[in-house]
Coordinates of C-alpha atoms and ligand atoms in Angstrom, one line a residue:
M8 CA 32.7 -111.7 10.9
K9 CA 31.8 -111.8 7.2
I10 CA 28.1 -110.6 7.2
A11 CA 25.6 -110.7 4.6
V12 CA 23.2 -107.5 5.0
L13 CA 20.3 -108.7 2.8
G14 CA 18.3 -105.6 1.8
G15 CA 21.2 -103.2 2.9
D16 CA 20.0 -100.5 0.9
G17 CA 16.9 -100.0 3.0
F18 CA 15.8 -97.8 6.0
V19 CA 17.1 -99.8 8.7
G20 CA 19.5 -102.0 6.4
W21 CA 21.6 -99.2 5.3
P22 CA 22.6 -97.7 8.8
T23 CA 23.1 -101.5 10.0
A24 CA 25.4 -102.0 7.3
L25 CA 27.6 -99.1 8.3
H26 CA 27.3 -99.6 12.1
L27 CA 28.7 -103.4 11.6
S28 CA 31.4 -102.2 9.2
D29 CA 32.5 -99.7 11.3
A30 CA 32.8 -102.4 14.3
G31 CA 35.5 -104.0 11.9
H32 CA 33.3 -106.7 10.2
E33 CA 33.5 -107.7 6.3
I34 CA 30.0 -106.4 5.0
H35 CA 28.3 -107.5 2.0
I36 CA 25.1 -106.2 1.1
L37 CA 22.8 -108.1 -1.0
D38 CA 19.6 -106.0 -2.5
N39 CA 17.5 -106.1 -5.5
L40 CA 17.0 -102.0 -5.2
S41 CA 13.2 -102.8 -5.0
R42 CA 12.6 -99.8 -2.6
R43 CA 14.0 -97.5 -5.0
W44 CA 11.7 -98.7 -7.7
I45 CA 8.9 -98.4 -5.4
D46 CA 9.7 -94.6 -5.0
T47 CA 9.4 -94.4 -8.7
E48 CA 6.2 -96.3 -8.8
L49 CA 4.5 -94.2 -6.2
G50 CA 6.1 -90.9 -7.8
V51 CA 7.8 -90.0 -4.1
Q52 CA 11.2 -89.7 -3.0
S53 CA 13.0 -90.0 0.4
L54 CA 13.0 -86.7 2.1
T55 CA 16.8 -86.7 2.2
P56 CA 18.6 -86.9 -0.8
M57 CA 19.8 -90.6 -1.5
D58 CA 22.8 -91.4 -3.5
S59 CA 22.9 -94.7 -5.4
I60 CA 24.2 -97.5 -3.5
Q61 CA 27.5 -97.6 -5.2
E62 CA 28.3 -94.0 -4.5
R63 CA 27.2 -94.6 -0.7
T64 CA 29.8 -97.4 -0.6
R65 CA 32.3 -95.2 -2.3
I66 CA 32.0 -92.3 0.1
W67 CA 32.2 -94.8 3.1
H68 CA 35.4 -96.1 1.8
A69 CA 36.7 -92.6 1.5
Q70 CA 35.7 -91.8 4.8
T71 CA 36.8 -94.7 6.6
G72 CA 39.2 -96.9 4.7
R73 CA 36.4 -99.8 5.0
R74 CA 34.9 -101.3 2.1
I75 CA 31.1 -102.5 2.0
H76 CA 30.4 -104.9 -1.3
F77 CA 27.4 -104.5 -2.8
H78 CA 25.6 -107.2 -5.0
L79 CA 22.4 -106.7 -7.1
I80 CA 20.4 -109.7 -6.1
D81 CA 16.7 -110.6 -6.0
L82 CA 16.4 -113.1 -3.2
A83 CA 12.8 -113.8 -4.0
R84 CA 13.1 -114.7 -7.7
D85 CA 17.0 -115.3 -8.0
Y86 CA 17.1 -118.7 -5.9
E87 CA 20.4 -119.8 -7.9
L88 CA 22.1 -116.6 -7.7
L89 CA 21.5 -116.3 -4.0
K90 CA 22.6 -119.8 -3.5
N91 CA 25.8 -119.4 -5.5
W92 CA 26.6 -116.5 -3.8
L93 CA 26.3 -118.0 -0.7
A94 CA 28.4 -121.0 -1.6
D95 CA 31.2 -118.7 -3.0
N96 CA 31.2 -116.6 0.3
R97 CA 30.3 -118.7 3.3
P98 CA 29.1 -115.6 5.7
D99 CA 29.5 -116.2 9.2
A100 CA 26.0 -114.6 9.6
V101 CA 23.2 -113.0 7.5
V102 CA 20.9 -110.1 8.5
H103 CA 17.6 -110.4 6.8
F104 CA 16.0 -107.1 6.0
A105 CA 15.0 -108.1 2.2
E106 CA 11.2 -107.8 2.5
Q107 CA 8.6 -105.3 1.5
R108 CA 7.8 -103.5 5.0
A109 CA 5.0 -101.0 4.4
A110 CA 1.3 -102.1 5.9
P111 CA -0.4 -99.5 3.6
Y112 CA 1.8 -100.4 0.5
S113 CA 0.8 -104.0 1.1
M114 CA -3.0 -103.3 1.3
K115 CA -3.2 -100.8 -1.7
T116 CA -4.7 -103.2 -4.3
D117 CA -4.7 -107.1 -5.2
R118 CA -1.5 -106.5 -7.2
H119 CA 0.4 -105.1 -3.9
K120 CA -1.1 -107.8 -1.7
N121 CA 0.5 -110.6 -4.1
Y122 CA 3.5 -108.9 -4.5
T123 CA 4.1 -108.4 -0.6
V124 CA 3.2 -112.1 0.0
N125 CA 5.4 -113.3 -2.9
N126 CA 8.3 -111.4 -2.3
N127 CA 8.7 -111.7 1.3
V128 CA 7.7 -115.3 1.9
N129 CA 9.7 -116.5 -1.2
A130 CA 12.8 -114.2 0.0
T131 CA 12.7 -116.0 3.5
H132 CA 12.3 -119.2 2.3
N133 CA 14.9 -119.1 -0.6
L134 CA 17.3 -118.1 2.2
L135 CA 16.2 -120.8 4.7
N136 CA 16.6 -123.6 1.6
A137 CA 19.9 -122.3 0.7
L138 CA 21.4 -122.4 4.0
V139 CA 20.4 -125.9 4.5
E140 CA 21.2 -127.1 0.9
L141 CA 24.8 -125.6 1.4
D142 CA 25.2 -127.1 4.8
L143 CA 26.1 -123.5 5.8
D144 CA 25.9 -122.8 9.5
A145 CA 25.5 -118.9 9.6
H146 CA 23.5 -117.4 11.9
L147 CA 20.6 -115.7 10.3
V148 CA 19.5 -112.7 12.2
H149 CA 15.8 -111.7 11.0
L150 CA 14.1 -108.3 11.4
G151 CA 10.5 -109.2 12.3
T152 CA 7.7 -107.1 13.8
M153 CA 5.7 -106.6 16.9
G154 CA 2.9 -106.4 14.6
V155 CA 2.8 -110.3 14.7
Y156 CA 1.2 -110.1 18.2
G157 CA -1.4 -107.6 16.9
Y158 CA -1.0 -105.1 19.8
S159 CA -3.2 -107.2 22.4
T160 CA -5.1 -105.8 24.9
V161 CA -5.9 -108.4 27.4
G162 CA -4.1 -106.6 30.2
A163 CA -1.0 -108.9 30.4
A164 CA 2.5 -108.1 29.0
I165 CA 3.2 -109.5 25.6
P166 CA 6.3 -112.0 26.4
E167 CA 9.4 -112.2 24.1
G168 CA 8.1 -114.7 21.5
Y169 CA 6.9 -117.4 23.4
L170 CA 3.7 -117.8 25.6
P171 CA 3.8 -120.6 28.5
V172 CA 0.6 -122.5 28.3
G173 CA -1.0 -125.1 30.2
I174 CA -2.7 -127.8 27.9
E175 CA -5.1 -130.4 29.9
T176 CA -4.3 -133.9 28.8
V177 CA -6.7 -136.8 28.3
A178 CA -5.7 -138.2 31.7
G179 CA -6.7 -134.9 33.2
D180 CA -3.2 -134.0 34.0
T181 CA -2.1 -130.2 32.7
V182 CA 1.1 -130.3 30.6
S183 CA 3.3 -127.2 30.3
Q184 CA 4.3 -125.8 26.9
D185 CA 5.9 -122.6 25.3
I186 CA 4.2 -121.6 22.0
L187 CA 4.8 -119.2 19.6
Y188 CA 2.4 -115.8 21.0
P189 CA -0.6 -116.3 18.7
A190 CA -0.1 -114.6 15.5
N191 CA -2.6 -111.8 15.0
P192 CA -1.6 -109.8 12.1
G193 CA -3.4 -106.3 11.2
S194 CA -2.4 -106.2 7.3
I195 CA -0.8 -108.3 4.5
Y196 CA 2.6 -107.1 5.4
H197 CA 2.1 -108.2 9.0
M198 CA 1.0 -111.6 7.7
T199 CA 4.0 -112.1 6.1
K200 CA 6.1 -111.7 9.0
C201 CA 3.6 -114.4 10.7
L202 CA 4.5 -116.7 8.3
D203 CA 8.3 -116.3 8.5
Q204 CA 8.1 -117.0 12.0
L205 CA 6.4 -120.6 11.0
L206 CA 9.1 -120.8 8.5
F207 CA 12.0 -120.1 11.2
Q208 CA 10.4 -122.5 13.5
F209 CA 10.4 -125.5 11.1
Y210 CA 14.0 -125.1 9.7
A211 CA 15.3 -124.5 13.3
K212 CA 13.6 -127.8 14.5
N213 CA 14.2 -129.8 11.4
D214 CA 17.8 -128.4 10.2
G215 CA 19.2 -126.9 13.5
L216 CA 19.5 -123.6 11.6
R217 CA 20.6 -120.8 14.1
I218 CA 18.1 -118.1 14.0
T219 CA 17.4 -114.9 15.9
D220 CA 13.9 -113.1 15.0
L221 CA 13.7 -109.5 16.4
H222 CA 10.1 -108.2 16.7
Q223 CA 10.8 -104.6 16.4
G224 CA 8.2 -101.6 16.8
I225 CA 7.9 -98.4 14.7
V226 CA 11.5 -96.9 14.1
W227 CA 11.7 -93.2 14.6
G228 CA 14.5 -90.7 13.7
T229 CA 16.7 -91.0 10.7
H230 CA 20.6 -90.5 12.0
T231 CA 23.0 -92.9 13.5
E232 CA 26.6 -92.2 14.5
Q233 CA 27.6 -93.4 11.0
T234 CA 25.1 -92.0 8.7
R235 CA 26.2 -88.2 10.4
R236 CA 29.6 -88.5 9.1
H237 CA 29.0 -87.3 5.6
E238 CA 26.4 -85.9 3.9
Q239 CA 26.0 -88.4 1.1
L240 CA 26.0 -91.1 4.1
V241 CA 22.5 -90.0 4.9
N242 CA 19.8 -92.4 5.6
R243 CA 16.6 -92.3 3.9
F244 CA 13.7 -90.6 5.5
D245 CA 10.0 -91.5 4.4
Y246 CA 7.1 -89.4 4.7
D247 CA 4.5 -90.4 2.4
G248 CA 1.0 -91.9 3.1
D249 CA 2.3 -95.6 2.2
Y250 CA 5.9 -95.5 3.7
G251 CA 6.1 -92.9 6.1
T252 CA 5.8 -94.3 9.7
V253 CA 3.7 -92.2 12.1
L254 CA 6.2 -90.3 14.3
N255 CA 8.6 -89.3 11.5
R256 CA 5.3 -88.2 9.5
F257 CA 4.3 -86.2 12.3
L258 CA 7.8 -84.4 12.4
I259 CA 7.8 -83.6 8.8
Q260 CA 4.3 -82.5 9.0
A261 CA 5.1 -80.2 11.9
A262 CA 8.2 -78.9 9.6
I263 CA 6.2 -78.3 6.5
G264 CA 3.0 -76.8 8.4
Y265 CA 0.5 -79.5 7.7
P266 CA -1.7 -80.5 10.2
L267 CA -0.6 -83.7 12.1
T268 CA -2.8 -86.6 10.7
V269 CA -3.9 -88.8 13.5
H270 CA -6.3 -91.8 12.2
G271 CA -9.6 -92.1 14.0
T272 CA -9.0 -91.1 17.8
G273 CA -5.4 -91.8 17.9
G274 CA -6.2 -94.2 20.9
Q275 CA -3.9 -96.7 19.0
T276 CA -0.9 -97.6 21.3
R277 CA 2.3 -98.6 19.3
A278 CA 5.9 -99.9 20.3
F279 CA 8.6 -97.6 19.3
I280 CA 12.6 -97.7 18.9
H281 CA 15.1 -95.1 17.8
I282 CA 17.1 -95.9 14.7
Q283 CA 20.4 -95.7 16.6
D284 CA 19.0 -98.2 19.0
S285 CA 17.9 -100.6 16.3
V286 CA 21.2 -100.9 14.9
R287 CA 22.9 -101.4 18.4
C288 CA 20.3 -104.1 18.8
I289 CA 21.5 -105.9 15.6
E290 CA 24.9 -106.1 17.0
L291 CA 24.0 -107.3 20.3
A292 CA 21.6 -110.1 18.5
L293 CA 24.8 -110.8 16.2
K294 CA 26.9 -111.2 19.2
N295 CA 24.8 -113.8 21.0
P296 CA 23.4 -116.6 18.4
P297 CA 21.4 -119.3 19.9
Q298 CA 23.1 -122.7 20.0
R299 CA 22.7 -125.1 17.1
G300 CA 19.4 -127.4 17.4
S301 CA 17.8 -124.8 20.0
R302 CA 14.4 -123.0 19.2
V303 CA 14.4 -119.7 17.6
E304 CA 15.7 -117.0 19.7
I305 CA 13.4 -114.0 19.9
F306 CA 13.6 -110.6 21.1
N307 CA 11.1 -107.7 21.4
Q308 CA 12.9 -104.8 19.7
M309 CA 11.4 -101.9 21.2
T310 CA 11.9 -99.6 24.0
Q311 CA 8.7 -97.4 24.8
T312 CA 5.1 -97.4 23.8
H313 CA 3.0 -94.5 23.3
R314 CA -0.4 -93.7 22.1
V315 CA -0.8 -92.0 18.7
R316 CA -2.9 -88.9 20.0
D317 CA -0.3 -88.5 22.8
L318 CA 2.7 -88.2 20.2
A319 CA 0.6 -86.0 18.0
Q320 CA -0.2 -83.5 21.0
M321 CA 3.3 -83.5 22.4
I322 CA 5.0 -82.4 18.7
A323 CA 2.0 -79.9 18.3
G324 CA 3.2 -78.5 21.8
M325 CA 6.6 -78.1 20.8
T326 CA 5.9 -76.8 17.3
G327 CA 2.5 -75.2 17.5
S328 CA 1.2 -77.5 14.7
E329 CA -2.4 -78.3 14.4
V330 CA -3.7 -81.6 15.1
I331 CA -6.6 -83.3 12.9
F332 CA -8.4 -86.6 13.5
L333 CA -9.2 -88.1 10.1
P334 CA -11.4 -91.4 9.2
N335 CA -9.0 -94.3 9.6
P336 CA -8.1 -95.8 6.3
R337 CA -7.3 -99.0 8.5
K338 CA -9.1 -101.8 10.2
E339 CA -7.7 -101.7 13.4
A340 CA -8.7 -101.1 17.2
A341 CA -9.3 -97.8 17.9
E342 CA -8.0 -97.8 21.6
N343 CA -6.0 -100.5 22.8
D344 CA -3.1 -100.8 25.5
L345 CA 0.2 -102.2 25.1
I346 CA 2.7 -103.7 27.5
V347 CA 5.7 -105.5 26.2
R348 CA 8.5 -107.6 27.7
N349 CA 11.7 -106.3 26.4
E350 CA 14.1 -107.1 29.2
K351 CA 16.3 -109.2 26.9
F352 CA 18.2 -106.6 25.1
K353 CA 18.7 -104.4 28.2
L354 CA 20.4 -107.6 30.0
L355 CA 22.9 -107.7 27.1
G356 CA 23.7 -104.1 27.7
L357 CA 21.1 -101.8 25.9
D358 CA 20.7 -98.5 27.4
P359 CA 17.4 -96.9 25.3
I360 CA 17.3 -93.8 23.9
T361 CA 13.9 -92.4 24.8
L362 CA 11.7 -89.7 23.3
E363 CA 13.0 -86.2 24.3
N364 CA 12.2 -82.9 23.0
G365 CA 16.0 -82.2 21.8
L366 CA 15.9 -85.2 19.7
L367 CA 12.4 -84.5 18.2
S368 CA 13.5 -81.0 17.7
E369 CA 16.8 -82.2 15.9
I370 CA 14.6 -84.3 13.6
V371 CA 12.1 -81.4 12.9
D372 CA 15.4 -79.3 11.9
I373 CA 16.5 -82.2 9.6
A374 CA 12.8 -82.1 8.0
K375 CA 13.3 -78.4 7.8
K376 CA 16.2 -78.5 6.0
Y377 CA 14.9 -80.6 3.4
A378 CA 11.2 -79.3 3.3
Y379 CA 11.6 -78.0 -0.1
R380 CA 11.8 -81.7 -1.4
V381 CA 8.2 -82.5 0.0
D382 CA 5.5 -83.2 -2.3
R383 CA 2.4 -82.0 -0.1
S384 CA 0.1 -84.2 -2.2
R385 CA 1.9 -87.3 -1.0
V386 CA 1.4 -86.9 2.4
P387 CA -2.3 -88.0 2.9
A388 CA -2.6 -92.0 3.7
V389 CA -5.0 -93.1 1.2
S390 CA -4.6 -96.9 1.3
A391 CA -7.8 -98.5 2.6
W392 CA -7.9 -101.9 4.5
T393 CA -11.2 -102.7 3.0
K394 CA -13.7 -101.9 0.0
D395 CA -16.2 -100.7 2.6
I396 CA -13.3 -98.2 4.3
A397 CA -12.4 -97.1 0.8
A398 CA -15.4 -96.0 -0.4
K399 CA -15.8 -93.9 3.1
V400 CA -12.4 -92.2 3.1
D401 CA -12.4 -89.1 1.0
H402 CA -8.8 -88.4 -0.7
D403 CA -8.6 -85.0 0.0
P404 CA -7.0 -84.5 3.1
E405 CA -8.6 -81.1 3.8
G406 CA -11.9 -82.6 3.0
R407 CA -11.3 -85.5 5.2
R408 CA -10.9 -83.1 8.3
L409 CA -13.4 -84.2 10.8
K410 CA -12.4 -82.3 14.1
S411 CA -9.4 -80.0 14.6
V412 CA -7.7 -79.1 17.9
S413 CA -4.6 -76.9 18.1
Ligands
LIG529 N1 -1.3 -93.6 12.2 C1 -1.8 -92.4 12.1 N2 -1.4 -91.3 11.4 C2 -0.7 -91.5 10.4 C3 0.0 -92.4 10.0 C4 -0.3 -93.4 11.2 O1 -2.6 -91.9 13.0 O2 -0.5 -90.3 9.5 C5 -1.5 -94.7 12.9 C6 -1.9 -95.9 12.0 O3 -3.4 -96.0 11.8 C7 -1.3 -96.8 13.1 C8 -0.1 -96.5 13.8 O4 -0.1 -95.0 13.3 O5 -2.2 -97.2 14.1 C9 1.2 -96.7 13.3 O6 1.3 -96.9 11.9 P1 2.7 -96.7 11.1 O7 2.4 -96.5 9.8 O8 3.6 -95.9 11.8 O9 3.3 -98.2 11.4 P2 2.8 -99.5 11.0 O10 1.9 -99.7 9.8 O11 2.5 -100.6 12.0 O12 4.4 -100.2 10.2 C10 5.7 -99.7 10.8 C11 6.6 -100.3 9.9 C12 6.7 -101.6 9.8 C13 7.0 -102.3 11.2 C14 5.8 -101.8 12.3 C15 5.9 -102.2 13.5 O13 6.4 -99.6 8.5 O14 7.6 -102.1 8.8 O15 6.9 -103.6 11.1 O16 6.0 -100.4 12.0 S1 4.6 -102.3 14.5 O17 3.9 -100.9 14.3 O18 4.9 -102.6 15.7 O19 3.9 -103.6 13.9

């Protein structure tokens, strides 16, 4: 297949582009390189040394003989460029990662809220609009988030996208319907993915677009089979307070002798998936497109759930690190349970990678290898969800220590 990978320079986009290229597909990355600009804005860099996208694709070609093509396009702002590219290239499938993906970044200031909404919603809408305008029947696979559901704790399993409901009619009968699971976003970033869902629902219904939405959990790990092949194919690894996600942050913190930073009681339960499984799921989704005219296909792209404090204790047990409980900069439930249905990918053949000491140690080793690149002052998570919370959160991590356990 000819596949456009939108946002193919990012944390999941890059290993996906390599995985699909390795599987024999013709890959075109469309990216505005905004993630690299945001690193510059925040004064941080990936733990792993990343080459330019052109250099990365050159090395991939030298290693495998396969070409990955790169096109510098801003999907949210350059509608005509995007439309012309799609018209000229007519891909069979489009994988859409091209959104600002960090919840803390989206909550930093009013400017960051505006940027995240404008960028994410416009990128998605421009793409859908162009597909319709060009009569392009490409299968659209979008990377969504488990966060659209809001980590429900009602004691029932979260279904894969749709909730069967009974609605009482005026005649007193009960009519059954499947509705999108009620959206309950916890940040501006998560809210944009809820808005994406509605855009998809409309365009599938109105124009018959074939769309798959992947509700992904928190990704951990860094390498895939392809990124291991050469030092310069390495994936990015974020550890800073805005872009670093919880498990990867704990692993780098363990590697540099920084206390593991649990927010609140650490009773938050979240869904997780290894980066290798993430790219496999995208390939499985591409192989199983919905029929034209059918509703949006939704998968829960996660393999395990874990409580944040259990993860911290597990890594502390492996590495001897200290765990600290910090005032939570986010507005979120202090404790929640999370039961998630995820049979659909398993039925398609996914054999999940689970959290094991071996794998975690391997990542601590990567973290140790590049520990010299870490700026410790960028480790604290200081983006607060409300002005009230901001007033209470001391930005000095040592000063924020409430209670520590070893
Ligand atoms: N947390 C800590 N300590 C830290 C960092 C985070 O206790 O040092 C806690 C947070 O308060 C939160 C949980 O860990 O309760 C998860 O935070 P996270 O930063 O790992 O994940 P999140 O902000 O939810 O976002 C990430 C990705 C996002 C994706 C989402 C999937 O950045 O793109 O959509 O995970 S999900 O969480 O399932 O919504």
